[in-house]
mmCIF file of C-alpha atoms and ligand atoms in Angstrom:
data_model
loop_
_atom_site.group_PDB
_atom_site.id
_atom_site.type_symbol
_atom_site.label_atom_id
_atom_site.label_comp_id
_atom_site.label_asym_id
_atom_site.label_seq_id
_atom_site.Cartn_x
_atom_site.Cartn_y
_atom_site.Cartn_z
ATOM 1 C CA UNK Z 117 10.678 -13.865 26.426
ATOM 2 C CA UNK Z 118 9.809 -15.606 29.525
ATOM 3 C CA UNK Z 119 9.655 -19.127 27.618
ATOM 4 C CA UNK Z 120 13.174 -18.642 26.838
ATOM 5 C CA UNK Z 121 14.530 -18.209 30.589
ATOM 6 C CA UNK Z 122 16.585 -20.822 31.547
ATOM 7 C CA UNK Z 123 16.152 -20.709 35.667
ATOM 8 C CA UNK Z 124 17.101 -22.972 38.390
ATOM 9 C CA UNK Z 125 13.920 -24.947 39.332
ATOM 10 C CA UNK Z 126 14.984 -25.292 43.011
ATOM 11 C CA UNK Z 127 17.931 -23.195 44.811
ATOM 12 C CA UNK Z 128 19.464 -24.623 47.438
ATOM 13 C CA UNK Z 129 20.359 -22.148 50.791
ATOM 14 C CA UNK Z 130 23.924 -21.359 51.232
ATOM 15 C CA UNK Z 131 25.462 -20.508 54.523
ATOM 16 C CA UNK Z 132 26.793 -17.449 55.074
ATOM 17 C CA UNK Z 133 30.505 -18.163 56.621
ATOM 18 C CA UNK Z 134 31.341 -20.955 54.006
ATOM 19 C CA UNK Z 135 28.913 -21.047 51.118
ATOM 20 C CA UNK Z 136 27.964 -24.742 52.785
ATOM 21 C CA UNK Z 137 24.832 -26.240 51.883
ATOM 22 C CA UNK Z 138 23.999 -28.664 54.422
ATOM 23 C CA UNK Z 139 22.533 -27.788 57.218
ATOM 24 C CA UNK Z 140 21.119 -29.014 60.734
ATOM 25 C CA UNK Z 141 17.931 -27.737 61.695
ATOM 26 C CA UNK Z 142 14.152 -28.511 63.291
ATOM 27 C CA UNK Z 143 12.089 -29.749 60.810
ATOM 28 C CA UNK Z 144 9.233 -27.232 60.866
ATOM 29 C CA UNK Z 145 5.933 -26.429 58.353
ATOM 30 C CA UNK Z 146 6.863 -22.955 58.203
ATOM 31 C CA UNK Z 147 10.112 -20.922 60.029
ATOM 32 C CA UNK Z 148 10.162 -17.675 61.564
ATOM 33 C CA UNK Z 149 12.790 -14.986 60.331
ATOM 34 C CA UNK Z 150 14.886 -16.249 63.489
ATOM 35 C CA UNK Z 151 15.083 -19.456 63.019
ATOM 36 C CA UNK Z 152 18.294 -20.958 63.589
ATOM 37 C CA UNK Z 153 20.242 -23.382 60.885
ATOM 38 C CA UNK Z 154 23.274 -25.040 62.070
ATOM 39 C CA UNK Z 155 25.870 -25.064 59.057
ATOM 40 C CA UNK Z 156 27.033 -28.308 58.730
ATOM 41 C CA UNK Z 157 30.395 -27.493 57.240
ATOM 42 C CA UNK Z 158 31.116 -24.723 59.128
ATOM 43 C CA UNK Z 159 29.135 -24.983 62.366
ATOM 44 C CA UNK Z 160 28.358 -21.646 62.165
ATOM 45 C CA UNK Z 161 24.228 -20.473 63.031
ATOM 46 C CA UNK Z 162 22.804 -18.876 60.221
ATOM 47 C CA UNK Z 163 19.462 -17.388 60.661
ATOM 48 C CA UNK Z 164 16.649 -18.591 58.047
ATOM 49 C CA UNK Z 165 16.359 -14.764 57.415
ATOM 50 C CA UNK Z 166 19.654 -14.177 56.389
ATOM 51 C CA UNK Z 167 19.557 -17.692 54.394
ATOM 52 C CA UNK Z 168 16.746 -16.396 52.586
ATOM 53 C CA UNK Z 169 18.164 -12.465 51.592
ATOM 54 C CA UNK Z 170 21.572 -15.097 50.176
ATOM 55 C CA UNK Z 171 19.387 -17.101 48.396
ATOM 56 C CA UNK Z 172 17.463 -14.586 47.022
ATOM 57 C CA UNK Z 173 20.537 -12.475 45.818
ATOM 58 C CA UNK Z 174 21.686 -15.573 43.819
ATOM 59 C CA UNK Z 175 18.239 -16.116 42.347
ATOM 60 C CA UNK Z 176 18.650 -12.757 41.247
ATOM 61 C CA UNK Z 177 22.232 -12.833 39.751
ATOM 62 C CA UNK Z 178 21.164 -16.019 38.003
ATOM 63 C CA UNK Z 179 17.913 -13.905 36.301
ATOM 64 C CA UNK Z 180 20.458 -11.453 35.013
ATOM 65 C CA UNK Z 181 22.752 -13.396 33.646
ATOM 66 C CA UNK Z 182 20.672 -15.201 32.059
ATOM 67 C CA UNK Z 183 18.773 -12.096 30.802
ATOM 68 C CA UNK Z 184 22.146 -10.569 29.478
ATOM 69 C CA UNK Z 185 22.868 -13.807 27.497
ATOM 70 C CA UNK Z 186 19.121 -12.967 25.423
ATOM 71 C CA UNK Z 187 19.484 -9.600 24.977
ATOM 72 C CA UNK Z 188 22.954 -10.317 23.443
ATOM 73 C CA UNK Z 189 21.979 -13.404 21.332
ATOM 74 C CA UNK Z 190 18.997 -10.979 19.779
ATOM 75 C CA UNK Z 191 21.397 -7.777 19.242
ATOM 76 C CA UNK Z 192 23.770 -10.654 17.267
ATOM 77 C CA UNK Z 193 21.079 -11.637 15.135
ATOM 78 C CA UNK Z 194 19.616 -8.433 14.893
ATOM 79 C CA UNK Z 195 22.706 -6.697 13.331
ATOM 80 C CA UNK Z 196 23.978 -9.643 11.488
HETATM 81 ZN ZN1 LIG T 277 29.128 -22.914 56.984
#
């Protein structure tokens, strides 16, 4: 079933005031939890934790939708 997932290869952060996506920040290897990204849009500070639990609650939506659609194009089939 996993062949048939249709999933967003990269997912770009969204800030949390405005839903912007670019941001200002230090160009680092790795970031720390409380790491600070500047909204562009916005201006607001977003932390890269709270980027991250955003990001991943998308990812997530996204996997369920996307789930939903299969189950529903197999129940079609199945009972047509
Ligand atoms: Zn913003």
């Amino acid at each position: 079933m996993a062949s048939e997932l249709n999933l967003p290869k990269r997912v770009n952060m969204k800030c949390l005031f405005c839903g912007g996506e670019t941001f200002e920040f230090e160009q680092k290897e790795e970031y720390a939890p409380e790491d600070i990204f500047k909204c562009a849009t916005c201006g607001e500070e977003n932390t890269h934790e709270g980027l991250l639990a955003v990001t991943k609650e998308d990812v997530l939506k996204t996997v369920s939708a996307e789930f939903e659609n299969i189950i529903k194009k197999r129940l079609k089939k199945h009972f047509n």
